[in-house]
PDB file of C-alpha atoms and ligand atoms in Angstrom:
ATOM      1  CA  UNK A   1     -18.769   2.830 -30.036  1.00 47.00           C
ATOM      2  CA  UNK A   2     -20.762   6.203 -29.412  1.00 47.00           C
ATOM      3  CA  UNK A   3     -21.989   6.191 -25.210  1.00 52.00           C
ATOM      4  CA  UNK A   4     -23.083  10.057 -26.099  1.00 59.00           C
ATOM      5  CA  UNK A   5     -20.725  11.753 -24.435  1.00 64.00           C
ATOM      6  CA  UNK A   6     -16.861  12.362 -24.944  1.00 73.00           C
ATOM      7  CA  UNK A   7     -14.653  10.566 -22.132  1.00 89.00           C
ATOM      8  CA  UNK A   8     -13.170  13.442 -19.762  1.00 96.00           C
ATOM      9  CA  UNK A   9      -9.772  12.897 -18.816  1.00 96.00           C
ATOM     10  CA  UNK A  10      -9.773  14.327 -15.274  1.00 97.00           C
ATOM     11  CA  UNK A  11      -6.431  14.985 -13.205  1.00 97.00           C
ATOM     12  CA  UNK A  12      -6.126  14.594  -9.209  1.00 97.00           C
ATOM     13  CA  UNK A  13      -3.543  15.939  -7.261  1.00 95.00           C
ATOM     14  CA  UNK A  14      -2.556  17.791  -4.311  1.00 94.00           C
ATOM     15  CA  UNK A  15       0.922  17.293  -1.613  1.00 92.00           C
ATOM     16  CA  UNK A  16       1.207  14.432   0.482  1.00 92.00           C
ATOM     17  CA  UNK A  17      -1.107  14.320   3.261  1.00 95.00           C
ATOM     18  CA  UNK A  18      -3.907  16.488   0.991  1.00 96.00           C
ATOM     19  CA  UNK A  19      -6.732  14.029   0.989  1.00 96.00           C
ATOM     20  CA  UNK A  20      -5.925  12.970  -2.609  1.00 96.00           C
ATOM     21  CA  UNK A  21      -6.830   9.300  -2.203  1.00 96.00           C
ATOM     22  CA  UNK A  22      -9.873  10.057   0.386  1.00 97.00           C
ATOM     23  CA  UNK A  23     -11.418  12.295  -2.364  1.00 98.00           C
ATOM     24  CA  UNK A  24     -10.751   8.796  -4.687  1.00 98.00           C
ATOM     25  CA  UNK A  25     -12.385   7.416  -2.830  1.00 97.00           C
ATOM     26  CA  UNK A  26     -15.600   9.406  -3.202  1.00 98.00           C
ATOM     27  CA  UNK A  27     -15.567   9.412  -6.577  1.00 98.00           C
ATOM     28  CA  UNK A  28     -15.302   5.812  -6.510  1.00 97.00           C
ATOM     29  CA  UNK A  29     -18.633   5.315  -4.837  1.00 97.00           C
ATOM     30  CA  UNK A  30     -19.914   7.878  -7.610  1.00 97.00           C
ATOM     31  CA  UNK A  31     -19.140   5.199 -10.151  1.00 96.00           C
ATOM     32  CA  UNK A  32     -16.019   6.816 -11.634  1.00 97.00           C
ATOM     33  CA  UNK A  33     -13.132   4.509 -12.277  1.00 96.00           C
ATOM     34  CA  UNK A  34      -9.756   5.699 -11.016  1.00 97.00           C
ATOM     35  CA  UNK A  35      -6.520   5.144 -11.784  1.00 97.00           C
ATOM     36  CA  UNK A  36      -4.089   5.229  -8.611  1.00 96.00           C
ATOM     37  CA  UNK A  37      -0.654   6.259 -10.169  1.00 94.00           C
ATOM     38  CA  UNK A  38       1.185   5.921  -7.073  1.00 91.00           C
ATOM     39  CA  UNK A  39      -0.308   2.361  -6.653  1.00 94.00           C
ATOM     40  CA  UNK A  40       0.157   1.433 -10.041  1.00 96.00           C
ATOM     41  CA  UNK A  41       4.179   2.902 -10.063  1.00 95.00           C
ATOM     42  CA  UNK A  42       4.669   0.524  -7.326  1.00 94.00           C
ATOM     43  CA  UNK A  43       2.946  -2.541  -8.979  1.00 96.00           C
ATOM     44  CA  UNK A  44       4.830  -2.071 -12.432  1.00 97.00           C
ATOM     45  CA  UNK A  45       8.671  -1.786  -9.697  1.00 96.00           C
ATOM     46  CA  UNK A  46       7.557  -5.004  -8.550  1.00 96.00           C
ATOM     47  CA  UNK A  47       6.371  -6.954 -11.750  1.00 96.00           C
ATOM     48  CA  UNK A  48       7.832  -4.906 -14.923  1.00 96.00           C
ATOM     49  CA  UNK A  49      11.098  -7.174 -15.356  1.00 95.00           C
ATOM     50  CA  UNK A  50      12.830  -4.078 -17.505  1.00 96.00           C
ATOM     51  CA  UNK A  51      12.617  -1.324 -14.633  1.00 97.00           C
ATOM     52  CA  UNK A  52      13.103  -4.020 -11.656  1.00 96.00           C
ATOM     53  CA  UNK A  53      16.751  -4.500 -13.711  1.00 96.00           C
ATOM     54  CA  UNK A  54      17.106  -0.761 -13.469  1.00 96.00           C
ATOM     55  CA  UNK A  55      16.150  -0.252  -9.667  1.00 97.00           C
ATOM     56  CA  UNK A  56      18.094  -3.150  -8.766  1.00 96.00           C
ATOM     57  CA  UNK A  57      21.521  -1.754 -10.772  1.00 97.00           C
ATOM     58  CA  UNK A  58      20.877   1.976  -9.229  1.00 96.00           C
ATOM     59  CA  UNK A  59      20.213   1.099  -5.612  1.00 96.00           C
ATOM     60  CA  UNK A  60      21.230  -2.544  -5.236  1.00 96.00           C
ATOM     61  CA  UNK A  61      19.237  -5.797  -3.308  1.00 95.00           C
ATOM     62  CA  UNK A  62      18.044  -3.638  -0.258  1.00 96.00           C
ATOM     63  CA  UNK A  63      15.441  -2.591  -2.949  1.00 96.00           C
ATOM     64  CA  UNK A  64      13.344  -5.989  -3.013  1.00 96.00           C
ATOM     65  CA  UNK A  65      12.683  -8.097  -0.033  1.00 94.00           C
ATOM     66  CA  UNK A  66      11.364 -11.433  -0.517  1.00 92.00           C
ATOM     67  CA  UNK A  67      10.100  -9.420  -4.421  1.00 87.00           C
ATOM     68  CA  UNK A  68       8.442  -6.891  -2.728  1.00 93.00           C
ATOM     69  CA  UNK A  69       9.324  -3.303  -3.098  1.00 94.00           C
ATOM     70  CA  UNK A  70      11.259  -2.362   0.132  1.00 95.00           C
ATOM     71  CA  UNK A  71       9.347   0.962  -0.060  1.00 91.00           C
ATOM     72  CA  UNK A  72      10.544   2.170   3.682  1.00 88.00           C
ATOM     73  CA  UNK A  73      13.975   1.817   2.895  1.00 94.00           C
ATOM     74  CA  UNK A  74      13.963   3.434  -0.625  1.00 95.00           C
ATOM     75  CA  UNK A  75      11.661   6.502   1.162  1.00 89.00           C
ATOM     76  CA  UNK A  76      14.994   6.852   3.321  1.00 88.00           C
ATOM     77  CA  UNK A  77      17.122   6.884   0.327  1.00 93.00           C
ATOM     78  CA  UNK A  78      15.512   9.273  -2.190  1.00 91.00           C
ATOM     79  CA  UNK A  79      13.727  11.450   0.593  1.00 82.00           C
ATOM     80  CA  UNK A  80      17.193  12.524   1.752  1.00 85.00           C
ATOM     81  CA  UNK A  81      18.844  12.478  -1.921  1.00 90.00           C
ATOM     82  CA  UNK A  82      17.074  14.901  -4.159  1.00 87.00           C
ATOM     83  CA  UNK A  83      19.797  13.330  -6.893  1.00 94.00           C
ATOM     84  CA  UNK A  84      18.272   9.536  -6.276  1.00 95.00           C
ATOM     85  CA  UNK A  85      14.740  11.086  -6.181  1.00 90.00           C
ATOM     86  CA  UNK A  86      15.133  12.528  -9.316  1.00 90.00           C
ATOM     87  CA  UNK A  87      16.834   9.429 -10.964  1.00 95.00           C
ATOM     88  CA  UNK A  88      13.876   7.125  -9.165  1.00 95.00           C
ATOM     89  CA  UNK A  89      11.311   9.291 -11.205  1.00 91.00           C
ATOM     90  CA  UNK A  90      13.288   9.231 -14.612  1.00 92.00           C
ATOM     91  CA  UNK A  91      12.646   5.268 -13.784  1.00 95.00           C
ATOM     92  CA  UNK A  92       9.369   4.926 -12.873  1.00 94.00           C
ATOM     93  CA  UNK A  93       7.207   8.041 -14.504  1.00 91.00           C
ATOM     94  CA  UNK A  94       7.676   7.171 -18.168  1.00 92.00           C
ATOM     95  CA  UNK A  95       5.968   3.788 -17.580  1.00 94.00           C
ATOM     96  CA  UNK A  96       3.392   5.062 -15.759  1.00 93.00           C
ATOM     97  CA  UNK A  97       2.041   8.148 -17.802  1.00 92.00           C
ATOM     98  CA  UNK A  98       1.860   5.423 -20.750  1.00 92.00           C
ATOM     99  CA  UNK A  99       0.154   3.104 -18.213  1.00 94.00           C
ATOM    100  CA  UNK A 100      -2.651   5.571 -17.562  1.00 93.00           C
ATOM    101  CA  UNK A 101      -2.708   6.867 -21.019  1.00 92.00           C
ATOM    102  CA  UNK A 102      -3.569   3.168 -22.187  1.00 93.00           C
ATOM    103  CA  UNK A 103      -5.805   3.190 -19.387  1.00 94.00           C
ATOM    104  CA  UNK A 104      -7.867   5.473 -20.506  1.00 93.00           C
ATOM    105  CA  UNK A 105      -8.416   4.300 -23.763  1.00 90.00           C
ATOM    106  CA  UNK A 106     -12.093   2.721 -24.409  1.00 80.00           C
ATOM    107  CA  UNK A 107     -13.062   3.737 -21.135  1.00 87.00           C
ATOM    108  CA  UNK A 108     -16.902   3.561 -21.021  1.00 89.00           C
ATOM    109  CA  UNK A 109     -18.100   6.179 -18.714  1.00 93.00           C
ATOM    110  CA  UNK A 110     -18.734   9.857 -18.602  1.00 95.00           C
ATOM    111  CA  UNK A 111     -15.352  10.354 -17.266  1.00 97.00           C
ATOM    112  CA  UNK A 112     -11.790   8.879 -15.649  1.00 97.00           C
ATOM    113  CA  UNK A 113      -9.757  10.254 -12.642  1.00 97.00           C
ATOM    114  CA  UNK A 114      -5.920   9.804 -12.761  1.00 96.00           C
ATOM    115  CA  UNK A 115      -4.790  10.426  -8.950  1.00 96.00           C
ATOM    116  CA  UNK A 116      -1.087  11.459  -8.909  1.00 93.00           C
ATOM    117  CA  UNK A 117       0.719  13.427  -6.432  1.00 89.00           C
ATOM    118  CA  UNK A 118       2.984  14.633  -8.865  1.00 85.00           C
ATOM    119  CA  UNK A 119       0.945  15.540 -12.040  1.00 87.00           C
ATOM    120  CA  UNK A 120       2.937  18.878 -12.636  1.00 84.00           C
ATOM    121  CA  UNK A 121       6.406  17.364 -13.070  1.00 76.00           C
ATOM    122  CA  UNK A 122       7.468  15.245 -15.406  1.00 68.00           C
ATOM    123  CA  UNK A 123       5.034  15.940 -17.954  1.00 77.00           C
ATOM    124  CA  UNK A 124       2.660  13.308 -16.204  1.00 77.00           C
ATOM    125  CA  UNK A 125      -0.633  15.403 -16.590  1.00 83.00           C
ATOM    126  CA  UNK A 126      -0.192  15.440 -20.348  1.00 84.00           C
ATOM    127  CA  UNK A 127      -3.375  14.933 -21.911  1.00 89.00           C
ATOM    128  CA  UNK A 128      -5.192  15.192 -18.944  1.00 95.00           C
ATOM    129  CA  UNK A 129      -8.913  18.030 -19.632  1.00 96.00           C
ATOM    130  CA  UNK A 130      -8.895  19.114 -16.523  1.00 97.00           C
ATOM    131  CA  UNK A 131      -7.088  18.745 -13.214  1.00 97.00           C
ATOM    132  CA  UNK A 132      -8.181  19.128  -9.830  1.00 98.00           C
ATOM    133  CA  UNK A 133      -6.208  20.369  -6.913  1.00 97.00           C
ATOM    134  CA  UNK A 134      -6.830  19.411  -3.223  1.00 97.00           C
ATOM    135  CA  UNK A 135      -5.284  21.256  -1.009  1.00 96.00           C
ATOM    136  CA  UNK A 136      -5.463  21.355   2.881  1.00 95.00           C
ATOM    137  CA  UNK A 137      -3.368  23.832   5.351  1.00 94.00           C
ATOM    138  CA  UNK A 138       0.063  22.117   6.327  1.00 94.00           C
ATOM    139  CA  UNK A 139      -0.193  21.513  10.298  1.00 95.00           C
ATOM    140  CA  UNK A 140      -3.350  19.338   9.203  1.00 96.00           C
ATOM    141  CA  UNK A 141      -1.616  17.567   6.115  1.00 96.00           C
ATOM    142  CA  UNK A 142       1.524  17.006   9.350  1.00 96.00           C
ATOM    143  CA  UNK A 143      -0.863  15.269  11.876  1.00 97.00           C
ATOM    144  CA  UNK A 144      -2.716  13.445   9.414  1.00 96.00           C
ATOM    145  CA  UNK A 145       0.253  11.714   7.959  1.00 96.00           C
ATOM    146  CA  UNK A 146       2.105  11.447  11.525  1.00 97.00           C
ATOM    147  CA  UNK A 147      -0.922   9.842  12.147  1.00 96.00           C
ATOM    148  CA  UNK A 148      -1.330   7.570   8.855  1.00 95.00           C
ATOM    149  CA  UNK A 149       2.424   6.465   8.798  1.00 92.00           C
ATOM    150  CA  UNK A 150       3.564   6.800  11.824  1.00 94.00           C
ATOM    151  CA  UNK A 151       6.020   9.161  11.138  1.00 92.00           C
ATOM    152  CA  UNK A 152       7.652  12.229  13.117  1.00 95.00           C
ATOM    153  CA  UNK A 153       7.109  15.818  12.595  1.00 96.00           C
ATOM    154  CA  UNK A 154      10.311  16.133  10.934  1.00 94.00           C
ATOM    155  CA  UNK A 155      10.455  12.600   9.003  1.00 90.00           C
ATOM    156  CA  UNK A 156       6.560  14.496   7.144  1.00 93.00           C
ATOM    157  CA  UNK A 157       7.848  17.452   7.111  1.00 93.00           C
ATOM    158  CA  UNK A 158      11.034  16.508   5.148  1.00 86.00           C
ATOM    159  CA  UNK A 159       8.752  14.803   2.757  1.00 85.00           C
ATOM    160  CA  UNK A 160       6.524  17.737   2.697  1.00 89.00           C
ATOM    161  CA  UNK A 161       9.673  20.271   1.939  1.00 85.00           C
ATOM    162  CA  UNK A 162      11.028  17.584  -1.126  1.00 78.00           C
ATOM    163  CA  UNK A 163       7.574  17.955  -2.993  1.00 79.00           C
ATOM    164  CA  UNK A 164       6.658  21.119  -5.063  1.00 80.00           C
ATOM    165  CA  UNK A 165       5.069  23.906  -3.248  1.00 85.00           C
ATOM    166  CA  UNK A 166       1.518  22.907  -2.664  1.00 87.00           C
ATOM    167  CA  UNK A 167       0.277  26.383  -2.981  1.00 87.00           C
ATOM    168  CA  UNK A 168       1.838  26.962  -5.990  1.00 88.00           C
ATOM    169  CA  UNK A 169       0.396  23.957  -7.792  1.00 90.00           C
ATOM    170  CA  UNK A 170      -2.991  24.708  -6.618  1.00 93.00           C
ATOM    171  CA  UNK A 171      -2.784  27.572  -8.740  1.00 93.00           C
ATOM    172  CA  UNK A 172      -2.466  25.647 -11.988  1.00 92.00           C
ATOM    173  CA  UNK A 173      -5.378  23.729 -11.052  1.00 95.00           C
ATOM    174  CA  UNK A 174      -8.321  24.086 -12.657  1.00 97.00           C
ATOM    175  CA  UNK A 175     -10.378  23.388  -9.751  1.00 98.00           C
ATOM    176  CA  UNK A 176      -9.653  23.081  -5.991  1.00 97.00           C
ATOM    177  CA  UNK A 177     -10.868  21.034  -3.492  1.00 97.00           C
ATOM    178  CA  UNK A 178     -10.386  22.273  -0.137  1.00 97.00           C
ATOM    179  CA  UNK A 179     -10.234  19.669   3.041  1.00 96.00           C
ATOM    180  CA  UNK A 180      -9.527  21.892   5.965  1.00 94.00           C
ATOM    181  CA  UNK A 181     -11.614  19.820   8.009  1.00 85.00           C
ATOM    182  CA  UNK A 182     -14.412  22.924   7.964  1.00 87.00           C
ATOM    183  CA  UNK A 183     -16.333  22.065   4.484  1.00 86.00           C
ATOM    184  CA  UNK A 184     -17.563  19.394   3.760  1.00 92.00           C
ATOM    185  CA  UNK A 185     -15.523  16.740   1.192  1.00 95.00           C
ATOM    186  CA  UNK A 186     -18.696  14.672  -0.384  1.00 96.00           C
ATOM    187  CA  UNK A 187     -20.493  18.179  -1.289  1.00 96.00           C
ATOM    188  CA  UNK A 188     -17.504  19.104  -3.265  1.00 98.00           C
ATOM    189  CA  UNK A 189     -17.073  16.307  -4.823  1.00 98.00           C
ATOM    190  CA  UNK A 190     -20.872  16.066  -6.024  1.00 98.00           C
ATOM    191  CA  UNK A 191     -20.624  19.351  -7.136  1.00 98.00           C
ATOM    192  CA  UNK A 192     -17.762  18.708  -8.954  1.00 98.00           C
ATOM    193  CA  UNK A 193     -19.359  15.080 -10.403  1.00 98.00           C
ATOM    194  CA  UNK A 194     -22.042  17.309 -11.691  1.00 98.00           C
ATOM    195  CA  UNK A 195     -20.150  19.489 -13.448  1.00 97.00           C
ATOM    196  CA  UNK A 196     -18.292  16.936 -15.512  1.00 97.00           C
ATOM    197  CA  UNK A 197     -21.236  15.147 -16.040  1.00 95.00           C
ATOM    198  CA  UNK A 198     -22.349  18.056 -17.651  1.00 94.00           C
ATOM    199  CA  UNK A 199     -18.875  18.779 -19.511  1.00 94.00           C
ATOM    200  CA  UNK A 200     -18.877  15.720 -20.859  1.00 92.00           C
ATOM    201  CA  UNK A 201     -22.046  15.282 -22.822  1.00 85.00           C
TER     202      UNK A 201
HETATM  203  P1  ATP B 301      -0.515  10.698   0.129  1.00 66.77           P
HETATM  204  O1  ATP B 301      -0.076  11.631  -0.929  1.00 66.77           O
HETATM  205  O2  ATP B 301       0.439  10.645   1.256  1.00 66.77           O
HETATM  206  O3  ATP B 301      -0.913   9.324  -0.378  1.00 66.77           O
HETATM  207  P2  ATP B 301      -3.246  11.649   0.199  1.00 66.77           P
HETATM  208  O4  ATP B 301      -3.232  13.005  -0.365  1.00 66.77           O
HETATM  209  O5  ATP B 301      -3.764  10.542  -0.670  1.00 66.77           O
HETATM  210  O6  ATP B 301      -1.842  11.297   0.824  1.00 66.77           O
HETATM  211  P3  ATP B 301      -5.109  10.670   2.164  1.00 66.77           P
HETATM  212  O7  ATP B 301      -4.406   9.359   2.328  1.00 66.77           O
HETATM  213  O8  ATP B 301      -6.414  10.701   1.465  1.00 66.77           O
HETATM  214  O9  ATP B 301      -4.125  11.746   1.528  1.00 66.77           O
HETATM  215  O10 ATP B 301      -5.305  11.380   3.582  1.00 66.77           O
HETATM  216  C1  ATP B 301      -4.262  11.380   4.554  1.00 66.77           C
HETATM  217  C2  ATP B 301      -4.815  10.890   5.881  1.00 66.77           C
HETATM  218  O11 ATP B 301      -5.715  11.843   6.367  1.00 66.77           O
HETATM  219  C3  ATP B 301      -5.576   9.573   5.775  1.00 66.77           C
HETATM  220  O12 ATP B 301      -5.335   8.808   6.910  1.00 66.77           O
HETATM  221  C4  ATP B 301      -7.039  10.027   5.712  1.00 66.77           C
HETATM  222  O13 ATP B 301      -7.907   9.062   6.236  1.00 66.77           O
HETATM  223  C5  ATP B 301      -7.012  11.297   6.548  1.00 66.77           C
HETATM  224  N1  ATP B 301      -7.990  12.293   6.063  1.00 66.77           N
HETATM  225  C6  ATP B 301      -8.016  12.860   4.849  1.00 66.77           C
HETATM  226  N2  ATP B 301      -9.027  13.733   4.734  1.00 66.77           N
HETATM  227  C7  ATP B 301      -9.660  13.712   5.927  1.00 66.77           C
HETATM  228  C8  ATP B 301     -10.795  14.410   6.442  1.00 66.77           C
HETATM  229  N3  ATP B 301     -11.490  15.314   5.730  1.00 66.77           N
HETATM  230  N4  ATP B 301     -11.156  14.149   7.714  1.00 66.77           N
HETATM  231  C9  ATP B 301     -10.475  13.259   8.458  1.00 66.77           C
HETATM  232  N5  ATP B 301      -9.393  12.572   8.025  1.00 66.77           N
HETATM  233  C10 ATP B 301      -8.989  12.789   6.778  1.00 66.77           C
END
């Protein structure tokens, strides 16, 4: 079916904390579907019988309680284990990229967000037009997620220090949001809507 326009493939990512799923969310109201990899990784550990046979032989029962993903506990295992982090994401990214690539097929709008934290490693922004970066200073991404979680300074900060340097990755972006808590989020976005919109027709 022609809808006039190709079907961007649009990237979102940025270090834990960055405002990733806030600036979802405004894109949401905006009408664009998104697909929540980190949401969607967690559904396919709980429900994909091949890969809950895989996380239950590499870190045992502790994994699942009462079926659900014991995500606390597993946070304390890979966060301090860059080995077990590393053999968590050999699990769990495959399945996901090919979940959002099927996602993305017959999609019926302008354009589609995939919202990752990692899009960078693992090949996981494959395929992807363009990706945009949101980025916000550390001591803010710290309080927010203290904050969010719960956590301590040093519990974000080791989660912080096990990710990818933020302002690294912002440089393979091709656009950057910035939430700073000076400009504004929904202008960006718009501005950002608009653009695609045009992009994509
Ligand atoms: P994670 O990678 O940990 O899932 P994220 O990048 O998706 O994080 P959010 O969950 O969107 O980040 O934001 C982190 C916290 O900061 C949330 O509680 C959110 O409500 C808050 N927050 C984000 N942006 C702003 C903002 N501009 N003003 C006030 N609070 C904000």
């Amino acid at each position: 079916m022609n809808f006039g326009f190709f079907m961007l493939k649009i990237g979102l990512t940025g270090g834990i904390g960055s405002g990733k799923t806030t600036v979802a969310n405004i894109f949401k109201v905006l009408g664009i579907p998104v697909f929540d990899a980190d949401t969607v990784a967690k559904n396919l550990m709980e429900n994909d019988p091949v890969l809950k046979k895989k996380l239950l032989a590499q870190f045992g029962p502790l994994v699942f309680e009462h079926d659900k993903l014991n995500r606390k506990w597993l946070a304390g295992i890979v966060f301090n284990d860059p080995y077990q982090l590393e053999l968590l994401n050999a699990m769990v990214h495959p399945i996901t990229l090919s979940a959002a690539e099927n996602w993305f097929v017959g999609m019926d709008k302008p354009y589609g967000i995939k919202e990752a934290a990692l899009l960078f490693e693992a090949g996981a922004g494959a395929g992807l037009d363009y990706i945009i970066g949101v980025f916000a200073p550390q001591h803010i991404r710290i309080q927010r997620v203290m904050q969010r979680d719960g956590l301590n300074r040093e519990e974000v900060l080791s989660r912080i220090d096990r990710q990818a340097s933020d302002t690294i990755k912002m440089k393979l972006c091709d656009f950057v949001i910035l939430n700073d808590d000076q400009q504004l989020l929904t202008e960006q976005v718009l501005a950002l809507h608009h653009k695609f919109l045009e992009l994509a027709k």
